[in-house]
């Protein structure tokens, strides 16, 4: 007897439909044959499925069982095929009625006692299932049901065991679909544990961070050890606009596909903050592997990627950031296929001004020789530096500011300024792009028009600092953001001056 079920296979972060065909034939010796380009984890499912069936009170067929997973040329990975294979064997051997199988897709890993375990990529699978109009719902392990239920328009049936799945599909019991609790999840998980009020002093740096958050600009901080660079960076997500539901789902499906979601938290409701160590490899940063998986820049999608001690990173590793910073996506190409991952993140980088860290510090002497400083700074290439919009110095904090009772500017105050600026940008771009940093060259010409005084100011800065055409446009984008924060329709000389000052630090340290 032949049974067919619908399930899904992950390719990158996307779920592709797979049809599991199970043929149980009395001819030949008892044997289970698995075909359809199954990887090791799927091949091993034969043993898990067999014991799960027996330990759940069902019979193992004493016949030849052929399991085909179509399309045959699509690699099948992960253990989420256990449950559909087990149900297919039982339907094919006549132990259950196959009538309801056509209405539901099935995913899930089985333990040897027949209970289900979480499935990676449940959210992506639900998104694909909802596009298949003939499906009524999807059977998902109970631990993954809340994650899949974020997608509306399809019934998500939580399954705790193989026996329960059989009982539901044969109509012996009814299981209530898991409700979509999107609003409840945002209320429960949208709070931050840190605040900019914790940072004493550094008001100039906070101003630069406000500008960066308002326009979505990348930022570089240079300063001695202990000046607060990491504290400032970690608090950056607290002033960014709240995640929109569509952004939250985009980011959550990346984490879901590699099993990085926290237990009990089916949805990311705050912007991600990723801070990889400087020993990270190229593949770890941008993604890779024989079957491509997302890297740190994709895990920072719609959030912040913080690279501390920037010169300590391998130079080649840093260079692979250049294309994703421009495009907001990264494409991993392999001989058999290529996969594109989202990578729309805000880059914040921090470094010391020299190997010892105290170059230019009035309180500590620097013992680094000029060749040592030059070698240290040369690890960061000009093209990468050119893609960072704002460069600021973060000096040491004076004792009176550390010991004073006056709290610093809070995240709530900074977020209010950012939110007001983003509203202006949304109205200006009419939803085509989200913020000023995404403006194309044509939009820069349209929305960043300069007066004669501003033109002369920018011309002098270009000539004196030797800036590139890319840096020219980035100065205009930052100036447009500063004007938005100042509630100004046009870019004024003071706005342009501030934007130019944010580009001067690279000339001071890289000459």
Short mmCIF file of C-alpha atoms in Angstrom, two decimals:
data_model
loop_
_atom_site.label_atom_id
_atom_site.label_comp_id
_atom_site.label_asym_id
_atom_site.label_seq_id
_atom_site.Cartn_x
_atom_site.Cartn_y
_atom_site.Cartn_z
CA UNK A 1 0.00 0.00 0.00
CA UNK A 2 1.26 3.50 -0.88
CA UNK A 3 0.94 6.52 1.43
CA UNK A 4 1.88 10.15 0.70
CA UNK A 5 2.55 13.02 3.13
CA UNK A 6 3.59 16.65 2.87
CA UNK A 7 6.60 17.94 4.78
CA UNK A 8 9.39 20.49 4.35
CA UNK A 9 13.16 20.65 4.04
CA UNK A 10 15.29 23.64 4.99
CA UNK A 11 17.66 25.12 2.42
CA UNK A 12 19.43 28.01 4.10
CA UNK A 13 16.60 29.79 5.90
CA UNK A 14 13.92 28.86 3.35
CA UNK A 15 11.61 25.85 3.65
CA UNK A 16 10.96 23.91 0.46
CA UNK A 17 8.03 21.48 0.02
CA UNK A 18 8.90 17.77 0.14
CA UNK A 19 6.57 14.87 -0.55
CA UNK A 20 7.25 11.71 1.46
CA UNK A 21 6.07 8.58 -0.37
CA UNK A 22 6.02 5.32 1.60
CA UNK A 23 5.38 2.00 -0.14
CA UNK A 24 4.91 -1.07 2.07
CA UNK A 25 5.10 -4.23 -0.06
CA UNK A 26 4.81 -7.87 1.09
CA UNK A 27 7.28 -8.94 -1.63
CA UNK A 28 10.89 -9.51 -0.63
CA UNK A 29 12.74 -9.66 2.66
CA UNK A 30 11.81 -7.20 5.46
CA UNK A 31 13.93 -4.12 4.84
CA UNK A 32 13.64 -0.33 4.98
CA UNK A 33 15.06 1.51 1.96
CA UNK A 34 15.40 5.33 2.05
CA UNK A 35 15.92 7.24 -1.23
CA UNK A 36 15.79 10.91 -2.20
CA UNK A 37 19.26 12.38 -1.46
CA UNK A 38 18.98 11.90 2.30
CA UNK A 39 21.87 13.15 4.44
CA UNK A 40 23.25 11.24 7.45
CA UNK A 41 20.71 12.53 10.01
CA UNK A 42 17.83 11.47 7.76
CA UNK A 43 19.33 8.05 6.99
CA UNK A 44 19.60 7.36 10.70
CA UNK A 45 15.88 8.09 11.10
CA UNK A 46 15.09 4.48 10.10
CA UNK A 47 16.34 3.23 13.48
CA UNK A 48 14.65 6.03 15.48
CA UNK A 49 11.33 5.54 13.68
CA UNK A 50 11.38 1.77 14.14
CA UNK A 51 11.89 1.93 17.92
CA UNK A 52 9.50 4.89 18.32
CA UNK A 53 6.74 2.88 16.64
CA UNK A 54 7.33 -0.24 18.74
CA UNK A 55 7.63 1.72 22.01
CA UNK A 56 4.41 3.59 21.20
CA UNK A 57 2.46 0.33 20.93
CA UNK A 58 2.43 -0.03 17.13
CA UNK A 59 3.82 -2.83 15.00
CA UNK A 60 6.90 -2.72 12.87
CA UNK A 61 5.95 -3.96 9.34
CA UNK A 62 7.55 -7.29 8.45
CA UNK A 63 7.66 -6.22 4.79
CA UNK A 64 9.84 -4.31 2.39
CA UNK A 65 9.39 -0.57 3.03
CA UNK A 66 10.56 1.91 0.38
CA UNK A 67 10.57 5.58 1.40
CA UNK A 68 11.05 8.19 -1.31
CA UNK A 69 11.45 11.92 -0.59
CA UNK A 70 10.71 14.07 -3.62
CA UNK A 71 12.12 16.11 -5.26
CA UNK A 72 14.97 13.63 -5.45
CA UNK A 73 17.65 16.23 -6.27
CA UNK A 74 17.01 18.36 -3.16
CA UNK A 75 19.32 17.51 -0.24
CA UNK A 76 17.34 16.44 2.85
CA UNK A 77 18.92 17.33 6.19
CA UNK A 78 17.90 17.38 9.86
CA UNK A 79 15.75 14.95 11.81
CA UNK A 80 12.39 16.65 11.17
CA UNK A 81 11.47 13.86 8.71
CA UNK A 82 11.04 11.30 11.54
CA UNK A 83 7.36 11.98 12.20
CA UNK A 84 6.22 12.05 8.53
CA UNK A 85 8.16 8.83 7.82
CA UNK A 86 6.63 7.08 10.83
CA UNK A 87 3.09 8.17 9.90
CA UNK A 88 3.69 7.13 6.28
CA UNK A 89 4.82 3.65 7.34
CA UNK A 90 1.79 3.23 9.56
CA UNK A 91 -0.60 4.41 6.85
CA UNK A 92 1.12 2.22 4.26
CA UNK A 93 0.95 -0.84 6.52
CA UNK A 94 -2.75 -0.31 7.28
CA UNK A 95 -2.33 0.62 10.96
CA UNK A 96 -4.08 3.97 10.44
CA UNK A 97 -6.41 5.59 7.92
CA UNK A 98 -4.65 7.92 5.45
CA UNK A 99 -7.74 10.09 4.80
CA UNK A 100 -6.65 13.21 6.76
CA UNK A 101 -3.01 13.07 5.66
CA UNK A 102 -3.77 15.13 2.54
CA UNK A 103 -5.06 18.03 4.67
CA UNK A 104 -2.01 18.45 6.91
CA UNK A 105 1.72 18.85 6.50
CA UNK A 106 3.85 17.05 9.12
CA UNK A 107 7.25 17.89 10.65
CA UNK A 108 9.00 16.65 13.77
CA UNK A 109 11.84 14.61 15.25
CA UNK A 110 11.02 11.52 17.32
CA UNK A 111 12.66 10.21 20.47
CA UNK A 112 12.94 6.45 20.96
CA UNK A 113 9.92 6.48 23.27
CA UNK A 114 7.78 8.13 20.58
CA UNK A 115 7.72 11.66 22.01
CA UNK A 116 8.47 14.59 19.73
CA UNK A 117 11.44 16.95 19.84
CA UNK A 118 11.68 20.54 18.51
CA UNK A 119 12.12 21.08 14.78
CA UNK A 120 14.54 23.67 13.39
CA UNK A 121 12.96 26.15 11.00
CA UNK A 122 9.35 25.62 12.13
CA UNK A 123 8.59 29.28 11.38
CA UNK A 124 9.89 29.08 7.80
CA UNK A 125 7.97 25.85 7.28
CA UNK A 126 4.73 27.47 8.47
CA UNK A 127 5.34 30.42 6.12
CA UNK A 128 5.69 28.02 3.19
CA UNK A 129 2.67 25.96 4.29
CA UNK A 130 0.38 28.99 4.41
CA UNK A 131 1.13 29.64 0.73
CA UNK A 132 -0.12 26.15 -0.19
CA UNK A 133 -3.85 26.76 -0.34
CA UNK A 134 -4.82 23.07 -0.29
CA UNK A 135 -3.42 22.57 3.23
CA UNK A 136 -5.65 23.01 6.26
CA UNK A 137 -2.86 22.91 8.83
CA UNK A 138 0.48 21.55 9.96
CA UNK A 139 1.41 19.04 12.69
CA UNK A 140 4.34 20.42 14.68
CA UNK A 141 6.14 19.24 17.85
CA UNK A 142 4.62 20.91 20.91
CA UNK A 143 7.93 22.66 21.70
CA UNK A 144 7.89 24.36 18.26
CA UNK A 145 4.16 25.06 18.01
CA UNK A 146 4.24 28.61 19.46
CA UNK A 147 6.98 29.55 17.00
CA UNK A 148 5.07 28.22 13.97
CA UNK A 149 1.79 29.75 15.21
CA UNK A 150 3.25 33.24 14.70
CA UNK A 151 2.14 32.74 11.07
CA UNK A 152 -1.56 33.40 10.69
CA UNK A 153 -3.86 31.72 8.18
CA UNK A 154 -3.04 28.08 8.94
CA UNK A 155 -3.86 25.71 11.81
CA UNK A 156 -0.79 24.72 13.85
CA UNK A 157 -1.53 21.44 15.65
CA UNK A 158 0.82 20.79 18.63
CA UNK A 159 1.88 17.14 18.76
CA UNK A 160 3.59 15.68 21.83
CA UNK A 161 3.98 12.06 20.65
CA UNK A 162 3.57 9.68 17.74
CA UNK A 163 0.52 8.10 19.39
CA UNK A 164 -1.15 11.49 19.70
CA UNK A 165 -0.45 12.27 16.02
CA UNK A 166 -2.05 8.96 14.98
CA UNK A 167 -5.08 9.58 17.20
CA UNK A 168 -5.57 13.06 15.73
CA UNK A 169 -5.23 11.97 12.10
CA UNK A 170 -7.65 9.07 12.58
CA UNK A 171 -10.22 11.34 14.24
CA UNK A 172 -10.08 9.67 17.67
CA UNK A 173 -9.20 12.96 19.36
CA UNK A 174 -9.39 16.62 18.42
CA UNK A 175 -6.53 19.01 19.26
CA UNK A 176 -7.05 22.76 19.49
CA UNK A 177 -4.72 24.67 17.14
CA UNK A 178 -2.11 26.81 18.87
CA UNK A 179 -3.31 30.45 18.74
CA UNK A 180 -1.17 33.21 17.23
CA UNK A 181 -0.24 35.42 20.21
CA UNK A 182 1.79 38.04 18.33
CA UNK A 183 0.75 41.00 20.51
CA UNK A 184 1.28 39.06 23.75
CA UNK A 185 4.75 37.96 22.62
CA UNK A 186 5.79 41.52 21.80
CA UNK A 187 4.61 42.72 25.21
CA UNK A 188 6.41 39.90 27.01
CA UNK A 189 9.78 40.06 25.23
CA UNK A 190 10.22 43.67 24.06
CA UNK A 191 11.97 45.06 27.17
CA UNK A 192 15.70 45.88 27.37
CA UNK A 193 17.83 45.31 30.47
CA UNK A 194 20.25 48.19 29.77
CA UNK A 195 19.87 51.96 29.40
CA UNK A 196 22.05 54.83 28.20
CA UNK A 197 21.46 56.51 31.58
CA UNK A 198 23.98 53.98 32.95
CA UNK A 199 26.75 55.66 30.91
CA UNK A 200 28.20 58.66 32.73
CA UNK A 201 29.67 61.39 30.58
CA UNK A 202 30.28 60.76 26.86
CA UNK A 203 27.45 63.10 25.84
CA UNK A 204 29.19 63.85 22.52
CA UNK A 205 29.37 60.14 21.78
CA UNK A 206 25.68 59.77 22.68
CA UNK A 207 24.86 62.55 20.22
CA UNK A 208 26.72 60.67 17.47
CA UNK A 209 24.92 57.44 18.38
CA UNK A 210 21.58 59.26 18.18
CA UNK A 211 22.45 60.48 14.69
CA UNK A 212 23.55 56.97 13.67
CA UNK A 213 20.33 55.40 15.01
CA UNK A 214 18.12 58.05 13.42
CA UNK A 215 19.55 57.53 9.94
CA UNK A 216 20.70 53.90 10.14
CA UNK A 217 24.35 54.92 9.71
CA UNK A 218 27.40 52.77 10.49
CA UNK A 219 29.67 54.09 13.22
CA UNK A 220 33.31 53.76 14.34
CA UNK A 221 34.51 54.60 17.86
CA UNK A 222 38.17 55.23 18.70
CA UNK A 223 39.32 55.63 22.27
CA UNK A 224 41.55 54.29 25.06
CA UNK A 225 40.64 51.15 27.03
CA UNK A 226 37.88 51.65 29.59
CA UNK A 227 36.40 54.77 28.02
CA UNK A 228 32.98 53.19 27.56
CA UNK A 229 32.96 52.10 23.90
CA UNK A 230 31.48 48.66 24.59
CA UNK A 231 28.89 50.07 27.03
CA UNK A 232 27.73 52.54 24.42
CA UNK A 233 27.53 49.90 21.68
CA UNK A 234 25.54 47.44 23.82
CA UNK A 235 22.90 50.10 24.47
CA UNK A 236 22.46 51.02 20.81
CA UNK A 237 19.44 48.69 20.24
CA UNK A 238 17.57 50.47 23.07
CA UNK A 239 17.22 53.66 20.99
CA UNK A 240 16.43 52.03 17.65
CA UNK A 241 12.74 51.96 16.61
CA UNK A 242 10.71 48.99 17.81
CA UNK A 243 10.85 45.94 15.58
CA UNK A 244 7.93 45.83 13.16
CA UNK A 245 6.13 42.46 13.02
CA UNK A 246 7.50 41.82 9.52
CA UNK A 247 11.06 42.61 10.71
CA UNK A 248 10.62 40.39 13.76
CA UNK A 249 9.53 37.44 11.62
CA UNK A 250 12.41 38.04 9.16
CA UNK A 251 14.94 37.91 12.00
CA UNK A 252 13.27 35.08 13.94
CA UNK A 253 13.30 32.72 10.96
CA UNK A 254 17.09 33.13 10.68
CA UNK A 255 17.57 32.12 14.33
CA UNK A 256 14.98 29.36 13.98
CA UNK A 257 16.71 27.80 10.97
CA UNK A 258 19.88 27.14 12.99
CA UNK A 259 18.20 26.38 16.32
CA UNK A 260 19.30 29.58 18.10
CA UNK A 261 15.92 30.62 19.54
CA UNK A 262 15.84 30.68 23.34
CA UNK A 263 13.62 27.98 24.94
CA UNK A 264 10.18 29.40 25.63
CA UNK A 265 10.75 32.44 23.40
CA UNK A 266 9.18 31.73 20.00
CA UNK A 267 9.70 35.25 18.63
CA UNK A 268 12.45 37.88 18.72
CA UNK A 269 10.80 41.12 19.86
CA UNK A 270 13.96 43.21 20.35
CA UNK A 271 16.63 44.09 17.83
CA UNK A 272 19.51 41.59 17.89
CA UNK A 273 22.95 42.61 19.10
CA UNK A 274 25.82 40.42 17.92
CA UNK A 275 29.42 40.85 19.09
CA UNK A 276 31.61 38.11 17.56
CA UNK A 277 35.15 37.52 18.85
CA UNK A 278 38.00 38.76 16.67
CA UNK A 279 39.18 35.18 15.98
CA UNK A 280 36.03 34.49 13.92
CA UNK A 281 36.49 32.95 10.45
CA UNK A 282 35.14 34.26 7.13
CA UNK A 283 32.39 31.60 7.11
CA UNK A 284 31.48 32.36 10.73
CA UNK A 285 31.05 36.05 9.93
CA UNK A 286 29.20 36.02 6.59
CA UNK A 287 27.93 32.42 6.49
CA UNK A 288 29.11 29.33 4.65
CA UNK A 289 29.55 25.60 4.82
CA UNK A 290 28.97 22.86 2.25
CA UNK A 291 25.28 23.50 2.83
CA UNK A 292 25.28 27.28 3.44
CA UNK A 293 24.15 28.44 6.89
CA UNK A 294 23.78 32.04 8.12
CA UNK A 295 26.72 33.83 9.72
CA UNK A 296 26.94 36.60 12.30
CA UNK A 297 25.98 39.35 9.86
CA UNK A 298 22.69 37.56 9.13
CA UNK A 299 22.08 36.93 12.84
CA UNK A 300 22.44 40.73 13.23
CA UNK A 301 19.78 41.36 10.53
CA UNK A 302 17.56 44.32 11.56
CA UNK A 303 19.89 44.88 14.51
CA UNK A 304 23.46 45.78 15.44
CA UNK A 305 26.75 44.03 14.61
CA UNK A 306 29.48 45.15 17.02
CA UNK A 307 33.10 44.49 16.12
CA UNK A 308 35.26 45.29 19.16
CA UNK A 309 39.04 45.58 18.76
CA UNK A 310 38.60 46.01 15.01
CA UNK A 311 42.33 45.81 14.01
CA UNK A 312 42.60 42.42 15.76
CA UNK A 313 40.25 40.86 13.19
CA UNK A 314 41.83 39.12 10.24
CA UNK A 315 42.01 41.66 7.42
CA UNK A 316 40.55 39.24 4.89
CA UNK A 317 37.64 38.57 7.25
CA UNK A 318 36.89 42.29 7.47
CA UNK A 319 37.06 42.70 3.69
CA UNK A 320 34.18 40.26 3.15
CA UNK A 321 31.94 42.82 4.90
CA UNK A 322 32.27 45.31 2.08
CA UNK A 323 29.56 43.91 -0.22
CA UNK A 324 26.97 43.13 2.52
CA UNK A 325 27.38 46.66 3.93
CA UNK A 326 26.37 48.06 0.54
CA UNK A 327 23.65 45.58 -0.48
CA UNK A 328 22.05 44.46 2.79
CA UNK A 329 22.26 40.82 1.66
CA UNK A 330 24.99 38.20 1.27
CA UNK A 331 25.05 35.45 -1.34
CA UNK A 332 26.92 32.21 -0.61
CA UNK A 333 27.69 30.35 -3.85
CA UNK A 334 28.52 26.67 -4.07
CA UNK A 335 28.94 24.31 -7.02
CA UNK A 336 25.38 22.92 -6.75
CA UNK A 337 23.48 26.02 -5.64
CA UNK A 338 23.71 29.53 -4.23
CA UNK A 339 21.85 30.88 -1.21
CA UNK A 340 21.10 34.51 -0.37
CA UNK A 341 20.77 35.51 3.29
CA UNK A 342 19.45 38.85 4.56
CA UNK A 343 22.14 40.99 6.20
CA UNK A 344 20.68 44.45 6.74
CA UNK A 345 22.49 45.45 9.92
CA UNK A 346 24.00 48.52 11.51
CA UNK A 347 27.76 48.17 11.95
CA UNK A 348 29.37 49.60 15.08
CA UNK A 349 33.12 49.12 15.37
CA UNK A 350 35.49 50.05 18.20
CA UNK A 351 39.26 50.19 18.41
CA UNK A 352 42.12 51.63 20.40
CA UNK A 353 44.21 54.38 18.79
CA UNK A 354 47.38 52.27 19.00
CA UNK A 355 48.54 48.82 20.20
CA UNK A 356 48.97 49.96 23.82
CA UNK A 357 45.73 51.95 23.66
CA UNK A 358 46.90 55.28 25.08
CA UNK A 359 47.95 57.30 22.04
CA UNK A 360 46.69 60.86 22.55
CA UNK A 361 45.62 60.23 26.16
CA UNK A 362 46.66 63.15 28.39
CA UNK A 363 46.86 60.95 31.51
CA UNK A 364 48.89 57.99 30.23
CA UNK A 365 52.03 57.95 28.11
CA UNK A 366 52.00 55.96 24.85
CA UNK A 367 55.13 53.84 24.26
CA UNK A 368 54.25 52.67 20.74
CA UNK A 369 56.67 53.54 17.95
CA UNK A 370 55.30 55.17 14.77
CA UNK A 371 55.89 51.97 12.71
CA UNK A 372 53.94 49.95 15.30
CA UNK A 373 51.03 52.41 15.17
CA UNK A 374 51.10 52.45 11.37
CA UNK A 375 51.13 48.64 11.19
CA UNK A 376 48.25 48.46 13.69
CA UNK A 377 46.06 50.96 11.85
CA UNK A 378 46.86 49.59 8.39
CA UNK A 379 44.92 46.40 9.21
CA UNK A 380 41.75 48.39 8.41
CA UNK A 381 41.53 49.09 4.69
CA UNK A 382 40.46 52.38 3.14
CA UNK A 383 37.49 50.86 1.26
CA UNK A 384 36.06 49.42 4.50
CA UNK A 385 36.63 52.68 6.36
CA UNK A 386 34.92 54.51 3.51
CA UNK A 387 31.74 52.52 4.14
CA UNK A 388 31.50 53.67 7.78
CA UNK A 389 29.55 56.94 7.87
CA UNK A 390 30.44 58.32 11.31
CA UNK A 391 33.85 58.26 13.03
CA UNK A 392 34.02 59.56 16.60
CA UNK A 393 36.56 59.77 19.39
CA UNK A 394 35.54 58.41 22.81
CA UNK A 395 37.96 59.95 25.35
CA UNK A 396 38.52 58.82 28.92
CA UNK A 397 35.85 59.91 31.40
CA UNK A 398 36.85 62.43 34.07
CA UNK A 399 36.42 61.48 37.75
CA UNK A 400 33.91 64.26 38.44
CA UNK A 401 31.57 62.83 35.79
CA UNK A 402 31.92 59.29 37.14
CA UNK A 403 31.28 60.33 40.74
CA UNK A 404 28.58 62.92 40.01
CA UNK A 405 24.98 62.26 40.99
CA UNK A 406 23.48 63.54 37.74
CA UNK A 407 22.43 60.66 35.46
CA UNK A 408 23.34 60.78 31.79
CA UNK A 409 20.92 61.14 28.89
CA UNK A 410 18.54 58.18 29.00
CA UNK A 411 17.57 55.78 26.24
CA UNK A 412 13.98 57.08 26.38
CA UNK A 413 15.09 60.64 25.55
CA UNK A 414 17.35 59.49 22.73
CA UNK A 415 14.71 57.10 21.36
CA UNK A 416 12.14 59.93 21.20
CA UNK A 417 14.50 61.94 18.97
CA UNK A 418 15.19 58.90 16.79
CA UNK A 419 11.48 58.06 16.44
CA UNK A 420 10.64 61.64 15.39
CA UNK A 421 13.42 61.62 12.79
CA UNK A 422 12.32 58.22 11.43
CA UNK A 423 8.73 59.50 11.03
CA UNK A 424 10.03 62.33 8.86
CA UNK A 425 12.03 59.87 6.76
CA UNK A 426 9.04 57.54 6.34
CA UNK A 427 6.93 60.44 5.06
CA UNK A 428 9.72 61.58 2.72
CA UNK A 429 10.42 58.21 1.12
CA UNK A 430 6.77 57.03 1.10
CA UNK A 431 7.73 53.53 2.29
CA UNK A 432 10.21 52.82 -0.54
CA UNK A 433 13.14 52.76 1.90
CA UNK A 434 13.26 52.98 5.68
CA UNK A 435 15.97 55.50 6.52
CA UNK A 436 18.48 57.99 5.11
CA UNK A 437 21.43 55.57 5.02
CA UNK A 438 19.57 53.54 2.37
CA UNK A 439 19.24 56.47 -0.04
CA UNK A 440 20.52 55.70 -3.55
CA UNK A 441 22.60 58.26 -5.46
CA UNK A 442 19.53 59.64 -7.25
CA UNK A 443 17.67 60.11 -3.95
CA UNK A 444 20.71 61.86 -2.43
CA UNK A 445 20.56 64.37 -5.30
CA UNK A 446 16.81 64.82 -4.78
CA UNK A 447 16.61 65.13 -0.98
CA UNK A 448 20.05 66.54 -0.04
CA UNK A 449 20.18 69.77 -2.05
CA UNK A 450 22.71 72.29 -0.79
CA UNK A 451 22.84 76.08 -0.78
CA UNK A 452 25.85 77.88 -2.30
CA UNK A 453 27.39 78.29 1.16
CA UNK A 454 27.03 74.57 1.86
CA UNK A 455 28.41 73.70 -1.59
CA UNK A 456 31.57 75.72 -0.92
CA UNK A 457 31.92 74.16 2.53
CA UNK A 458 31.68 70.62 1.17
CA UNK A 459 34.02 71.43 -1.74
CA UNK A 460 36.69 72.67 0.68
CA UNK A 461 36.30 69.58 2.88
CA UNK A 462 36.58 67.24 -0.10
CA UNK A 463 39.76 68.91 -1.28
CA UNK A 464 41.37 69.12 2.17
CA UNK A 465 40.49 65.60 3.35
CA UNK A 466 40.83 63.80 0.00
CA UNK A 467 37.42 62.15 0.34
CA UNK A 468 36.01 59.70 -2.21
CA UNK A 469 32.73 60.00 -4.10
CA UNK A 470 31.23 57.45 -1.70
CA UNK A 471 32.32 59.55 1.31
CA UNK A 472 30.79 62.62 -0.39
CA UNK A 473 27.39 60.93 -0.54
CA UNK A 474 27.71 59.58 3.01
CA UNK A 475 28.37 63.09 4.35
CA UNK A 476 25.20 64.28 2.61
CA UNK A 477 23.17 61.39 4.06
CA UNK A 478 24.44 62.10 7.58
CA UNK A 479 23.77 65.84 7.12
CA UNK A 480 20.21 65.00 6.03
CA UNK A 481 19.74 62.97 9.22
CA UNK A 482 21.09 65.79 11.40
CA UNK A 483 18.69 68.21 9.68
CA UNK A 484 15.81 65.81 10.39
CA UNK A 485 16.77 65.68 14.07
CA UNK A 486 16.77 69.51 14.02
CA UNK A 487 13.29 69.57 12.36
CA UNK A 488 14.76 71.38 9.36
CA UNK A 489 13.47 70.92 5.81
CA UNK A 490 16.81 71.96 4.28
CA UNK A 491 20.41 71.11 5.13
CA UNK A 492 21.98 74.13 6.84
CA UNK A 493 25.74 74.90 7.14
CA UNK A 494 25.76 73.80 10.81
CA UNK A 495 24.26 70.43 9.84
CA UNK A 496 26.86 69.94 7.11
CA UNK A 497 29.68 71.02 9.45
CA UNK A 498 28.69 68.39 12.01
CA UNK A 499 28.52 65.71 9.30
CA UNK A 500 31.98 66.67 8.01
CA UNK A 501 33.40 66.57 11.55
CA UNK A 502 32.18 62.96 11.81
CA UNK A 503 34.49 62.14 8.84
CA UNK A 504 37.61 63.91 10.09
CA UNK A 505 38.78 61.35 12.63
CA UNK A 506 39.87 58.83 9.98
CA UNK A 507 42.16 61.48 8.49
CA UNK A 508 43.67 62.25 11.91
CA UNK A 509 44.44 58.61 12.77
CA UNK A 510 45.13 57.15 9.31
CA UNK A 511 47.78 59.64 8.18
#
